[in-house]
Amino acid sequence: MAQNAPPAALAQPGSRRFDIIGFDLDGTLVDTSGDLLAAVNHVLGDAGRPLLGTHEIKAMIGGGARHMLALGLEASGGVSDADFRPLYKQMLRYYAANICVHSRPFPGAVEAMDALAAQGVTLAVVTNKFESLAVDLLGQLGLLGRLKTVIGGDTLGPGNAKPSAAPIIEMIARCGGGRAAFIGDSIYDIMAAKAAGVPSIAVSFGFLHGPVEELGADAVINGWGELPVALASLR
């Protein structure tokens, strides 16, 4: 089924087996690689470092902004702890000011969300991006109103970002409880879902660090049109 399938085509039996569907943000709902690449390259360029390409940045996304920049700097010789902090702040300022220049929902993502909502499923985002940045991006893209809650990497405090189970458990609580599934593109997403006892779906079109089959998800989709069948397959 095509990724841009209309809601009617997505509303197949199986989806309503779940009361809550949680989504990762970067690489799952939204292709943010262009804006994240620009933010990292802004810092690298000012520091006289070689710039990264799109393929390189995609492999660095998923563990939060600090982790992403650290990997970008390591690729060109590393950086001391003392020098890292101002570079990190510089990147965050640039990214916050240019958060939605290139970022767009993946094809079929909005239609999939609307089809689930039409069946009474509650939707949420759990991301390792700072909550304020995630809310800003989702708002600019017109997706925020579709979500019951947005939980960022800093929402629950240190040590409570994915792969911790804490944000998934909090998502379920904020959404009123019930049967939940989580969809993501990284090992952090799948580990968090497993730790919370929630079935998981991996997207093959995200910012993968390796073969999608190695993530250990309960199901894999190659496009959003495959979501109903994947949800129906989950135990």
mmCIF file of N, CA, C and O in Angstrom, residues 171-232:
data_model
loop_
_atom_site.group_PDB
_atom_site.id
_atom_site.type_symbol
_atom_site.label_atom_id
_atom_site.label_comp_id
_atom_site.label_asym_id
_atom_site.label_seq_id
_atom_site.Cartn_x
_atom_site.Cartn_y
_atom_site.Cartn_z
ATOM 1 N N MET A 171 3.777 8.247 29.346
ATOM 2 C CA MET A 171 2.881 8.456 28.213
ATOM 3 C C MET A 171 1.556 7.744 28.428
ATOM 4 O O MET A 171 0.470 8.332 28.225
ATOM 5 N N ILE A 172 1.619 6.503 28.855
ATOM 6 C CA ILE A 172 0.398 5.727 29.079
ATOM 7 C C ILE A 172 -0.450 6.368 30.165
ATOM 8 O O ILE A 172 -1.675 6.489 30.034
ATOM 9 N N ALA A 173 0.203 6.809 31.233
ATOM 10 C CA ALA A 173 -0.534 7.446 32.328
ATOM 11 C C ALA A 173 -1.209 8.731 31.864
ATOM 12 O O ALA A 173 -2.382 8.985 32.177
ATOM 13 N N ARG A 174 -0.486 9.552 31.118
ATOM 14 C CA ARG A 174 -1.047 10.821 30.655
ATOM 15 C C ARG A 174 -2.191 10.620 29.674
ATOM 16 O O ARG A 174 -3.060 11.482 29.545
ATOM 17 N N CYS A 175 -2.174 9.489 28.977
ATOM 18 C CA CYS A 175 -3.212 9.211 27.984
ATOM 19 C C CYS A 175 -4.394 8.459 28.579
ATOM 20 O O CYS A 175 -5.293 8.027 27.852
ATOM 21 N N GLY A 176 -4.385 8.271 29.887
ATOM 22 C CA GLY A 176 -5.534 7.676 30.550
ATOM 23 C C GLY A 176 -5.469 6.180 30.749
ATOM 24 O O GLY A 176 -6.451 5.567 31.193
ATOM 25 N N GLY A 177 -4.336 5.563 30.414
ATOM 26 C CA GLY A 177 -4.180 4.127 30.584
ATOM 27 C C GLY A 177 -4.819 3.339 29.459
ATOM 28 O O GLY A 177 -5.593 3.859 28.657
ATOM 29 N N GLY A 178 -4.490 2.059 29.397
ATOM 30 C CA GLY A 178 -5.023 1.189 28.349
ATOM 31 C C GLY A 178 -3.926 0.491 27.588
ATOM 32 O O GLY A 178 -2.743 0.568 27.944
ATOM 33 N N ARG A 179 -4.300 -0.173 26.534
ATOM 34 C CA ARG A 179 -3.347 -0.928 25.719
ATOM 35 C C ARG A 179 -2.590 0.036 24.805
ATOM 36 O O ARG A 179 -3.185 0.834 24.100
ATOM 37 N N ALA A 180 -1.272 -0.096 24.822
ATOM 38 C CA ALA A 180 -0.440 0.846 24.067
ATOM 39 C C ALA A 180 0.559 0.100 23.192
ATOM 40 O O ALA A 180 0.961 -1.027 23.483
ATOM 41 N N ALA A 181 0.966 0.773 22.129
ATOM 42 C CA ALA A 181 2.069 0.317 21.282
ATOM 43 C C ALA A 181 2.923 1.533 20.971
ATOM 44 O O ALA A 181 2.448 2.671 21.025
ATOM 45 N N PHE A 182 4.203 1.278 20.664
ATOM 46 C CA PHE A 182 5.111 2.389 20.387
ATOM 47 C C PHE A 182 5.822 2.159 19.066
ATOM 48 O O PHE A 182 6.228 1.039 18.746
ATOM 49 N N ILE A 183 6.007 3.259 18.312
ATOM 50 C CA ILE A 183 6.600 3.196 16.977
ATOM 51 C C ILE A 183 7.837 4.079 16.941
ATOM 52 O O ILE A 183 7.785 5.250 17.347
ATOM 53 N N GLY A 184 8.958 3.553 16.456
ATOM 54 C CA GLY A 184 10.185 4.339 16.392
ATOM 55 C C GLY A 184 11.154 3.814 15.361
ATOM 56 O O GLY A 184 10.858 2.858 14.635
ATOM 57 N N ASP A 185 12.328 4.439 15.316
ATOM 58 C CA ASP A 185 13.317 4.080 14.302
ATOM 59 C C ASP A 185 14.686 3.747 14.886
ATOM 60 O O ASP A 185 15.624 3.510 14.127
ATOM 61 N N SER A 186 14.800 3.752 16.218
ATOM 62 C CA SER A 186 16.122 3.534 16.812
ATOM 63 C C SER A 186 16.073 2.480 17.899
ATOM 64 O O SER A 186 15.007 2.126 18.413
ATOM 65 N N ILE A 187 17.246 2.014 18.276
ATOM 66 C CA ILE A 187 17.345 1.034 19.351
ATOM 67 C C ILE A 187 16.839 1.621 20.659
ATOM 68 O O ILE A 187 16.296 0.914 21.509
ATOM 69 N N TYR A 188 16.980 2.965 20.840
ATOM 70 C CA TYR A 188 16.469 3.615 22.040
ATOM 71 C C TYR A 188 14.953 3.447 22.147
ATOM 72 O O TYR A 188 14.412 3.228 23.235
ATOM 73 N N ASP A 189 14.269 3.566 21.021
ATOM 74 C CA ASP A 189 12.813 3.424 20.992
ATOM 75 C C ASP A 189 12.388 2.006 21.355
ATOM 76 O O ASP A 189 11.485 1.806 22.179
ATOM 77 N N ILE A 190 13.027 1.041 20.729
ATOM 78 C CA ILE A 190 12.626 -0.358 20.937
ATOM 79 C C ILE A 190 12.970 -0.808 22.349
ATOM 80 O O ILE A 190 12.186 -1.522 23.000
ATOM 81 N N MET A 191 14.131 -0.401 22.856
ATOM 82 C CA MET A 191 14.512 -0.763 24.216
ATOM 83 C C MET A 191 13.559 -0.161 25.245
ATOM 84 O O MET A 191 13.193 -0.808 26.228
ATOM 85 N N ALA A 192 13.156 1.085 25.017
ATOM 86 C CA ALA A 192 12.230 1.735 25.942
ATOM 87 C C ALA A 192 10.884 1.018 25.955
ATOM 88 O O ALA A 192 10.291 0.799 27.017
ATOM 89 N N ALA A 193 10.393 0.662 24.766
ATOM 90 C CA ALA A 193 9.121 -0.049 24.677
ATOM 91 C C ALA A 193 9.199 -1.397 25.383
ATOM 92 O O ALA A 193 8.302 -1.765 26.155
ATOM 93 N N LYS A 194 10.265 -2.128 25.135
ATOM 94 C CA LYS A 194 10.426 -3.436 25.777
ATOM 95 C C LYS A 194 10.508 -3.293 27.297
ATOM 96 O O LYS A 194 9.913 -4.080 28.041
ATOM 97 N N ALA A 195 11.247 -2.292 27.754
ATOM 98 C CA ALA A 195 11.399 -2.087 29.195
ATOM 99 C C ALA A 195 10.061 -1.767 29.851
ATOM 100 O O ALA A 195 9.836 -2.102 31.017
ATOM 101 N N ALA A 196 9.175 -1.113 29.091
ATOM 102 C CA ALA A 196 7.860 -0.748 29.609
ATOM 103 C C ALA A 196 6.824 -1.847 29.388
ATOM 104 O O ALA A 196 5.667 -1.693 29.798
ATOM 105 N N GLY A 197 7.210 -2.932 28.729
ATOM 106 C CA GLY A 197 6.287 -4.015 28.461
ATOM 107 C C GLY A 197 5.275 -3.699 27.383
ATOM 108 O O GLY A 197 4.151 -4.212 27.385
ATOM 109 N N VAL A 198 5.694 -2.858 26.430
ATOM 110 C CA VAL A 198 4.799 -2.394 25.366
ATOM 111 C C VAL A 198 5.298 -2.927 24.020
ATOM 112 O O VAL A 198 6.500 -2.870 23.744
ATOM 113 N N PRO A 199 4.418 -3.467 23.166
ATOM 114 C CA PRO A 199 4.858 -3.918 21.848
ATOM 115 C C PRO A 199 5.354 -2.758 20.994
ATOM 116 O O PRO A 199 4.903 -1.619 21.150
ATOM 117 N N SER A 200 6.285 -3.056 20.092
ATOM 118 C CA SER A 200 6.933 -1.992 19.319
ATOM 119 C C SER A 200 6.916 -2.289 17.839
ATOM 120 O O SER A 200 6.911 -3.448 17.404
ATOM 121 N N ILE A 201 6.914 -1.204 17.057
ATOM 122 C CA ILE A 201 7.023 -1.273 15.597
ATOM 123 C C ILE A 201 8.177 -0.377 15.187
ATOM 124 O O ILE A 201 8.289 0.760 15.633
ATOM 125 N N ALA A 202 9.056 -0.887 14.335
ATOM 126 C CA ALA A 202 10.172 -0.103 13.802
ATOM 127 C C ALA A 202 9.865 0.319 12.375
ATOM 128 O O ALA A 202 9.280 -0.447 11.602
ATOM 129 N N VAL A 203 10.258 1.547 12.022
ATOM 130 C CA VAL A 203 10.078 2.041 10.656
ATOM 131 C C VAL A 203 11.410 1.916 9.920
ATOM 132 O O VAL A 203 12.444 2.333 10.419
ATOM 133 N N SER A 204 11.361 1.343 8.741
ATOM 134 C CA SER A 204 12.595 1.109 7.985
ATOM 135 C C SER A 204 13.093 2.357 7.271
ATOM 136 O O SER A 204 14.214 2.381 6.770
ATOM 137 N N PHE A 205 12.253 3.412 7.231
ATOM 138 C CA PHE A 205 12.614 4.635 6.502
ATOM 139 C C PHE A 205 13.207 5.702 7.412
ATOM 140 O O PHE A 205 13.421 6.827 6.989
ATOM 141 N N GLY A 206 13.472 5.351 8.672
ATOM 142 C CA GLY A 206 13.971 6.331 9.624
ATOM 143 C C GLY A 206 15.475 6.487 9.602
ATOM 144 O O GLY A 206 16.153 6.103 8.644
ATOM 145 N N PHE A 207 16.008 7.041 10.691
ATOM 146 C CA PHE A 207 17.440 7.326 10.799
ATOM 147 C C PHE A 207 18.134 6.118 11.419
ATOM 148 O O PHE A 207 18.546 6.141 12.581
ATOM 149 N N LEU A 208 18.240 5.071 10.662
ATOM 150 C CA LEU A 208 18.732 3.800 11.168
ATOM 151 C C LEU A 208 20.245 3.795 11.331
ATOM 152 O O LEU A 208 20.970 4.366 10.523
ATOM 153 N N HIS A 209 20.711 3.108 12.374
ATOM 154 C CA HIS A 209 22.142 2.938 12.601
ATOM 155 C C HIS A 209 22.630 1.601 12.065
ATOM 156 O O HIS A 209 23.822 1.303 12.106
ATOM 157 N N GLY A 210 21.715 0.779 11.598
ATOM 158 C CA GLY A 210 22.035 -0.540 11.062
ATOM 159 C C GLY A 210 20.774 -1.141 10.477
ATOM 160 O O GLY A 210 19.740 -0.460 10.361
ATOM 161 N N PRO A 211 20.797 -2.427 10.119
ATOM 162 C CA PRO A 211 19.600 -3.070 9.568
ATOM 163 C C PRO A 211 18.423 -2.985 10.533
ATOM 164 O O PRO A 211 18.573 -3.239 11.728
ATOM 165 N N VAL A 212 17.269 -2.640 10.013
ATOM 166 C CA VAL A 212 16.094 -2.445 10.862
ATOM 167 C C VAL A 212 15.722 -3.731 11.592
ATOM 168 O O VAL A 212 15.215 -3.699 12.726
ATOM 169 N N GLU A 213 16.008 -4.883 10.977
ATOM 170 C CA GLU A 213 15.660 -6.156 11.599
ATOM 171 C C GLU A 213 16.442 -6.401 12.887
ATOM 172 O O GLU A 213 16.021 -7.176 13.747
ATOM 173 N N GLU A 214 17.585 -5.749 13.023
ATOM 174 C CA GLU A 214 18.423 -5.944 14.206
ATOM 175 C C GLU A 214 17.955 -5.144 15.414
ATOM 176 O O GLU A 214 18.493 -5.302 16.513
ATOM 177 N N LEU A 215 16.956 -4.290 15.247
ATOM 178 C CA LEU A 215 16.451 -3.511 16.368
ATOM 179 C C LEU A 215 15.656 -4.372 17.354
ATOM 180 O O LEU A 215 15.512 -4.001 18.516
ATOM 181 N N GLY A 216 15.120 -5.480 16.873
ATOM 182 C CA GLY A 216 14.366 -6.366 17.749
ATOM 183 C C GLY A 216 12.930 -5.950 17.978
ATOM 184 O O GLY A 216 12.308 -6.363 18.962
ATOM 185 N N ALA A 217 12.381 -5.140 17.083
ATOM 186 C CA ALA A 217 10.982 -4.717 17.208
ATOM 187 C C ALA A 217 10.043 -5.888 16.943
ATOM 188 O O ALA A 217 10.415 -6.882 16.301
ATOM 189 N N ASP A 218 8.809 -5.757 17.405
ATOM 190 C CA ASP A 218 7.825 -6.817 17.195
ATOM 191 C C ASP A 218 7.289 -6.833 15.770
ATOM 192 O O ASP A 218 6.756 -7.850 15.313
ATOM 193 N N ALA A 219 7.416 -5.717 15.070
ATOM 194 C CA ALA A 219 6.999 -5.626 13.666
ATOM 195 C C ALA A 219 7.790 -4.509 13.005
ATOM 196 O O ALA A 219 8.331 -3.633 13.679
ATOM 197 N N VAL A 220 7.860 -4.547 11.682
ATOM 198 C CA VAL A 220 8.568 -3.535 10.892
ATOM 199 C C VAL A 220 7.636 -3.050 9.793
ATOM 200 O O VAL A 220 6.939 -3.856 9.163
ATOM 201 N N ILE A 221 7.616 -1.733 9.569
ATOM 202 C CA ILE A 221 6.862 -1.195 8.438
ATOM 203 C C ILE A 221 7.810 -0.427 7.522
ATOM 204 O O ILE A 221 8.747 0.222 7.985
ATOM 205 N N ASN A 222 7.542 -0.521 6.220
ATOM 206 C CA ASN A 222 8.335 0.182 5.216
ATOM 207 C C ASN A 222 7.666 1.468 4.756
ATOM 208 O O ASN A 222 8.247 2.223 3.969
ATOM 209 N N GLY A 223 6.468 1.704 5.223
ATOM 210 C CA GLY A 223 5.712 2.913 4.896
ATOM 211 C C GLY A 223 4.506 2.963 5.805
ATOM 212 O O GLY A 223 4.078 1.941 6.368
ATOM 213 N N TRP A 224 3.922 4.146 5.978
ATOM 214 C CA TRP A 224 2.816 4.290 6.915
ATOM 215 C C TRP A 224 1.566 3.546 6.494
ATOM 216 O O TRP A 224 0.721 3.214 7.333
ATOM 217 N N GLY A 225 1.440 3.233 5.207
ATOM 218 C CA GLY A 225 0.296 2.456 4.755
ATOM 219 C C GLY A 225 0.279 1.040 5.294
ATOM 220 O O GLY A 225 -0.760 0.376 5.279
ATOM 221 N N GLU A 226 1.422 0.551 5.788
ATOM 222 C CA GLU A 226 1.516 -0.809 6.330
ATOM 223 C C GLU A 226 1.166 -0.874 7.815
ATOM 224 O O GLU A 226 1.152 -1.956 8.407
ATOM 225 N N LEU A 227 0.876 0.269 8.430
ATOM 226 C CA LEU A 227 0.667 0.294 9.872
ATOM 227 C C LEU A 227 -0.503 -0.562 10.346
ATOM 228 O O LEU A 227 -0.364 -1.277 11.347
ATOM 229 N N PRO A 228 -1.685 -0.521 9.713
ATOM 230 C CA PRO A 228 -2.803 -1.329 10.229
ATOM 231 C C PRO A 228 -2.482 -2.822 10.315
ATOM 232 O O PRO A 228 -2.814 -3.468 11.303
ATOM 233 N N VAL A 229 -1.811 -3.346 9.294
ATOM 234 C CA VAL A 229 -1.470 -4.769 9.303
ATOM 235 C C VAL A 229 -0.454 -5.053 10.404
ATOM 236 O O VAL A 229 -0.547 -6.077 11.105
ATOM 237 N N ALA A 230 0.512 -4.146 10.579
ATOM 238 C CA ALA A 230 1.514 -4.333 11.633
ATOM 239 C C ALA A 230 0.863 -4.313 13.006
ATOM 240 O O ALA A 230 1.182 -5.142 13.874
ATOM 241 N N LEU A 231 -0.057 -3.384 13.234
ATOM 242 C CA LEU A 231 -0.739 -3.309 14.522
ATOM 243 C C LEU A 231 -1.565 -4.571 14.777
ATOM 244 O O LEU A 231 -1.609 -5.077 15.900
ATOM 245 N N ALA A 232 -2.209 -5.086 13.744
ATOM 246 C CA ALA A 232 -3.028 -6.287 13.890
ATOM 247 C C ALA A 232 -2.180 -7.511 14.217
ATOM 248 O O ALA A 232 -2.653 -8.470 14.814
#
